[in-house]
mmCIF file of C-alpha atoms and ligand atoms in Angstrom:
data_model
loop_
_atom_site.group_PDB
_atom_site.id
_atom_site.type_symbol
_atom_site.label_atom_id
_atom_site.label_comp_id
_atom_site.label_asym_id
_atom_site.label_seq_id
_atom_site.Cartn_x
_atom_site.Cartn_y
_atom_site.Cartn_z
ATOM 1 C CA PRO O 1 122.081 125.088 96.023
ATOM 2 C CA PRO O 2 125.110 122.749 96.035
ATOM 3 C CA THR O 3 123.833 120.668 98.958
ATOM 4 C CA LEU O 4 120.679 119.868 97.054
ATOM 5 C CA ALA O 5 122.672 118.925 93.960
ATOM 6 C CA ILE O 6 124.929 116.623 95.983
ATOM 7 C CA GLY O 7 121.912 115.027 97.612
ATOM 8 C CA GLY O 8 120.184 114.598 94.283
ATOM 9 C CA ILE O 9 123.184 113.063 92.556
ATOM 10 C CA SER O 10 123.827 110.779 95.518
ATOM 11 C CA TYR O 11 120.253 109.548 95.615
ATOM 12 C CA TYR O 12 120.097 108.994 91.875
ATOM 13 C CA SER O 13 123.426 107.149 91.982
ATOM 14 C CA TYR O 14 122.367 104.997 94.879
ATOM 15 C CA GLN O 15 119.173 103.904 93.131
ATOM 16 C CA THR O 16 120.832 103.358 89.777
ATOM 17 C CA ILE O 17 123.775 101.413 91.191
ATOM 18 C CA LYS O 18 121.413 99.287 93.266
ATOM 19 C CA LYS O 19 119.323 98.495 90.212
ATOM 20 C CA ALA O 20 122.347 97.777 88.029
ATOM 21 C CA ASN O 21 123.862 95.502 90.638
ATOM 22 C CA GLU O 22 120.661 93.563 91.051
ATOM 23 C CA ALA O 23 120.547 93.083 87.314
ATOM 24 C CA GLY O 24 124.203 92.245 87.062
ATOM 25 C CA ASN O 25 125.085 89.485 89.502
ATOM 26 C CA GLY O 26 124.400 86.895 86.830
ATOM 27 C CA GLN O 27 121.542 85.310 88.753
ATOM 28 C CA ILE O 28 118.258 84.913 86.920
ATOM 29 C CA ASN O 29 116.128 84.287 90.014
ATOM 30 C CA PRO O 30 116.120 87.440 92.137
ATOM 31 C CA SER O 31 113.724 86.351 94.877
ATOM 32 C CA ILE O 32 112.042 82.954 94.694
ATOM 33 C CA ARG O 33 112.899 80.634 97.594
ATOM 34 C CA LYS O 34 116.420 81.955 98.038
ATOM 35 C CA ASP O 35 116.561 79.893 101.232
ATOM 36 C CA ILE O 36 117.039 76.666 99.261
ATOM 37 C CA ASN O 37 119.848 75.538 96.935
ATOM 38 C CA LYS O 38 117.711 74.573 93.985
ATOM 39 C CA VAL O 39 114.107 75.398 93.165
ATOM 40 C CA VAL O 40 112.456 72.356 91.595
ATOM 41 C CA ASP O 41 108.675 72.220 91.356
ATOM 42 C CA PHE O 42 106.464 69.230 90.650
ATOM 43 C CA ILE O 43 103.149 69.350 88.837
ATOM 44 C CA ASP O 44 100.864 66.329 88.733
ATOM 45 C CA ILE O 45 99.421 65.787 85.284
ATOM 46 C CA GLU O 46 96.180 64.606 86.863
ATOM 47 C CA ASP O 47 95.764 68.043 88.482
ATOM 48 C CA ILE O 48 95.855 69.885 85.154
ATOM 49 C CA THR O 49 92.240 70.209 84.157
ATOM 50 C CA GLU O 50 92.567 72.223 80.979
ATOM 51 C CA LYS O 51 96.083 73.610 80.761
ATOM 52 C CA ALA O 52 98.857 75.049 82.907
ATOM 53 C CA SER O 53 101.178 77.976 82.084
ATOM 54 C CA LEU O 54 104.395 77.637 84.025
ATOM 55 C CA CYS O 55 106.656 80.578 84.778
ATOM 56 C CA ARG O 56 110.202 80.635 83.424
ATOM 57 C CA CYS O 57 111.022 84.295 84.090
ATOM 58 C CA TRP O 58 111.280 83.843 87.881
ATOM 59 C CA ARG O 59 109.151 86.928 88.493
ATOM 60 C CA SER O 60 105.644 85.528 88.884
ATOM 61 C CA LYS O 61 103.784 86.305 92.095
ATOM 62 C CA ASN O 62 101.884 83.054 91.527
ATOM 63 C CA TRP O 63 104.916 80.770 91.246
ATOM 64 C CA PRO O 64 105.265 78.187 89.740
ATOM 65 C CA TYR O 65 102.512 79.446 87.457
ATOM 66 C CA CYS O 66 102.842 82.314 84.973
ATOM 67 C CA ASP O 67 101.007 85.489 85.983
ATOM 68 C CA GLY O 68 102.172 87.616 83.068
ATOM 69 C CA ALA O 69 105.118 89.166 84.938
ATOM 70 C CA HIS O 70 107.421 88.148 82.066
ATOM 71 C CA GLY O 71 105.937 91.121 80.199
ATOM 72 C CA ALA O 72 107.382 93.762 82.517
ATOM 73 C CA HIS O 73 110.719 91.931 82.689
ATOM 74 C CA ASN O 74 110.938 91.663 78.913
ATOM 75 C CA LYS O 75 110.013 95.324 78.475
ATOM 76 C CA ALA O 76 112.540 96.526 81.064
ATOM 77 C CA THR O 77 115.469 94.503 79.748
ATOM 78 C CA GLY O 78 114.681 93.718 76.107
ATOM 79 C CA ASP O 79 114.516 90.055 77.035
ATOM 80 C CA ASN O 80 112.178 87.530 75.349
ATOM 81 C CA THR O 81 111.090 85.172 78.119
ATOM 82 C CA GLY O 82 107.735 83.458 78.346
ATOM 83 C CA PRO O 83 106.033 80.467 79.960
ATOM 84 C CA VAL O 84 105.860 76.820 78.979
ATOM 85 C CA VAL O 85 102.267 75.727 78.489
ATOM 86 C CA ILE O 86 101.175 72.183 79.318
ATOM 87 C CA ARG O 87 97.941 71.272 77.581
ATOM 88 C CA HIS O 88 95.698 68.489 76.399
ATOM 89 C CA LYS O 89 95.768 67.898 72.679
ATOM 90 C CA GLU O 90 92.017 68.436 72.416
ATOM 91 C CA ASN O 91 92.424 71.966 73.797
ATOM 92 C CA LYS O 92 94.756 73.130 71.059
ATOM 93 C CA PRO J 1 134.250 122.728 97.993
ATOM 94 C CA PRO J 2 130.807 121.702 96.701
ATOM 95 C CA THR J 3 131.878 121.617 93.047
ATOM 96 C CA LEU J 4 134.586 119.110 93.850
ATOM 97 C CA ALA J 5 132.153 116.972 95.838
ATOM 98 C CA ILE J 6 129.638 116.992 92.994
ATOM 99 C CA GLY J 7 132.358 116.113 90.519
ATOM 100 C CA GLY J 8 133.642 113.341 92.752
ATOM 101 C CA ILE J 9 130.259 111.778 93.326
ATOM 102 C CA SER J 10 129.397 112.031 89.647
ATOM 103 C CA TYR J 11 132.632 110.388 88.561
ATOM 104 C CA TYR J 12 132.337 107.610 91.121
ATOM 105 C CA SER J 13 128.718 106.986 90.092
ATOM 106 C CA TYR J 14 129.556 106.975 86.415
ATOM 107 C CA GLN J 15 132.294 104.382 86.871
ATOM 108 C CA THR J 16 130.283 102.176 89.222
ATOM 109 C CA ILE J 17 127.144 102.232 87.089
ATOM 110 C CA LYS J 18 129.201 101.495 83.980
ATOM 111 C CA LYS J 19 130.834 98.522 85.686
ATOM 112 C CA ALA J 20 127.540 97.139 87.006
ATOM 113 C CA ASN J 21 125.874 97.491 83.619
ATOM 114 C CA GLU J 22 128.701 95.725 81.863
ATOM 115 C CA ALA J 23 128.317 92.812 84.270
ATOM 116 C CA GLY J 24 124.732 92.217 83.236
ATOM 117 C CA ASN J 25 122.078 93.588 80.939
ATOM 118 C CA GLY J 26 119.334 92.182 83.149
ATOM 119 C CA GLN J 27 118.231 89.592 80.624
ATOM 120 C CA ILE J 28 117.838 86.039 81.891
ATOM 121 C CA ASN J 29 117.781 84.364 78.496
ATOM 122 C CA PRO J 30 121.186 84.845 76.866
ATOM 123 C CA SER J 31 120.666 82.810 73.710
ATOM 124 C CA ILE J 32 117.415 80.922 73.159
ATOM 125 C CA ARG J 33 115.449 82.068 70.086
ATOM 126 C CA LYS J 34 116.557 85.679 70.325
ATOM 127 C CA ASP J 35 114.956 86.178 66.917
ATOM 128 C CA ILE J 36 111.465 86.175 68.440
ATOM 129 C CA ASN J 37 109.806 88.573 70.926
ATOM 130 C CA LYS J 38 108.614 85.959 73.393
ATOM 131 C CA VAL J 39 109.598 82.331 73.812
ATOM 132 C CA VAL J 40 106.497 80.303 74.679
ATOM 133 C CA ASP J 41 106.631 76.527 74.367
ATOM 134 C CA PHE J 42 103.736 74.078 74.294
ATOM 135 C CA ILE J 43 103.872 70.539 75.631
ATOM 136 C CA ASP J 44 101.055 68.104 74.961
ATOM 137 C CA ILE J 45 100.137 66.128 78.058
ATOM 138 C CA GLU J 46 99.425 63.107 75.891
ATOM 139 C CA ASP J 47 103.070 63.116 74.754
ATOM 140 C CA ILE J 48 104.442 62.823 78.296
ATOM 141 C CA THR J 49 104.893 59.101 78.814
ATOM 142 C CA GLU J 50 106.421 59.072 82.270
ATOM 143 C CA LYS J 51 107.483 62.593 83.182
ATOM 144 C CA ALA J 52 108.994 65.716 81.679
ATOM 145 C CA SER J 53 111.589 68.042 83.244
ATOM 146 C CA LEU J 54 111.287 71.499 81.750
ATOM 147 C CA CYS J 55 114.119 74.016 81.749
ATOM 148 C CA ARG J 56 113.708 77.321 83.584
ATOM 149 C CA CYS J 57 117.365 78.427 83.572
ATOM 150 C CA TRP J 58 117.410 79.210 79.837
ATOM 151 C CA ARG J 59 120.698 77.369 79.410
ATOM 152 C CA SER J 60 119.650 73.887 78.319
ATOM 153 C CA LYS J 61 120.988 72.565 75.031
ATOM 154 C CA ASN J 62 117.854 70.427 74.841
ATOM 155 C CA TRP J 63 115.323 73.266 75.196
ATOM 156 C CA PRO J 64 112.534 73.240 76.347
ATOM 157 C CA TYR J 65 113.688 70.253 78.376
ATOM 158 C CA CYS J 66 116.150 70.369 81.275
ATOM 159 C CA ASP J 67 119.555 68.876 80.514
ATOM 160 C CA GLY J 68 121.174 69.705 83.855
ATOM 161 C CA ALA J 69 122.739 72.977 82.658
ATOM 162 C CA HIS J 70 121.153 74.765 85.629
ATOM 163 C CA GLY J 71 123.934 73.191 87.712
ATOM 164 C CA ALA J 72 126.755 75.101 86.037
ATOM 165 C CA HIS J 73 124.726 78.323 86.041
ATOM 166 C CA ASN J 74 123.924 77.990 89.745
ATOM 167 C CA LYS J 75 127.545 77.221 90.587
ATOM 168 C CA ALA J 76 128.895 80.142 88.576
ATOM 169 C CA THR J 77 126.505 82.733 89.970
ATOM 170 C CA GLY J 78 125.268 81.392 93.312
ATOM 171 C CA ASP J 79 121.802 81.153 91.834
ATOM 172 C CA ASN J 80 119.249 78.462 92.795
ATOM 173 C CA THR J 81 117.389 77.658 89.576
ATOM 174 C CA GLY J 82 115.985 74.276 88.642
ATOM 175 C CA PRO J 83 113.384 72.676 86.377
ATOM 176 C CA VAL J 84 109.666 72.158 86.776
ATOM 177 C CA VAL J 85 108.792 68.477 86.590
ATOM 178 C CA ILE J 86 105.482 67.316 85.094
ATOM 179 C CA ARG J 87 104.593 63.820 86.210
ATOM 180 C CA HIS J 88 101.847 61.288 86.657
ATOM 181 C CA LYS J 89 100.735 60.781 90.223
ATOM 182 C CA GLU J 90 101.535 57.062 90.054
ATOM 183 C CA ASN J 91 105.183 57.851 89.294
ATOM 184 C CA LYS J 92 105.764 59.822 92.481
HETATM 185 S S1 FES I 101 105.248 85.322 84.714
HETATM 186 FE FE1 FES I 101 107.127 84.289 84.435
HETATM 187 S S2 FES I 101 106.915 83.410 82.450
HETATM 188 FE FE2 FES I 101 105.070 84.467 82.713
HETATM 189 S S1 FES I 102 118.901 72.849 82.331
HETATM 190 FE FE1 FES I 102 117.712 74.612 82.726
HETATM 191 S S2 FES I 102 116.588 74.058 84.502
HETATM 192 FE FE2 FES I 102 117.803 72.342 84.153
#
């Protein structure tokens, strides 16, 4: 019935527009510490026992560390992000 | 009539989705090493003399290091990105 079609199209549109807008405001950080002007994190070298993988996709749930979330982001958008890994030479 | 409503909603959705998509493809890395599937960088702790500021905005001309380019990106988009800083405790 027409009402169902209108509802369906409206819902689909709403979701798709929402998603497109979120992707398209030019911001690369959708959710981390949006209460502050600039997210800068500090890691003490002395605290890195073996190595540290640091997130650069802004989607990790374990910020500032990489939790693999770059994978879903890359797959969804065709992007090629990944972490920076800080390591001791002997662990290469 | 329902047909007109469906047509109207569809047209509006089409235009709005098109516009939102054109504004952004959802990728956060516009230009760094787009020839590879995943950009992962490695930093040796032993090579960090004092400290290292590592780019997370994907706009540095001195990748993987921060060159301050996050400032222009943040200003242009209202984003709040910044580097991760690796340092020795004594340099705090
Ligand atoms: S989760 Fe963000 S770079 Fe891996
Ligand atoms: S230039 Fe990219 S975080 Fe500073």
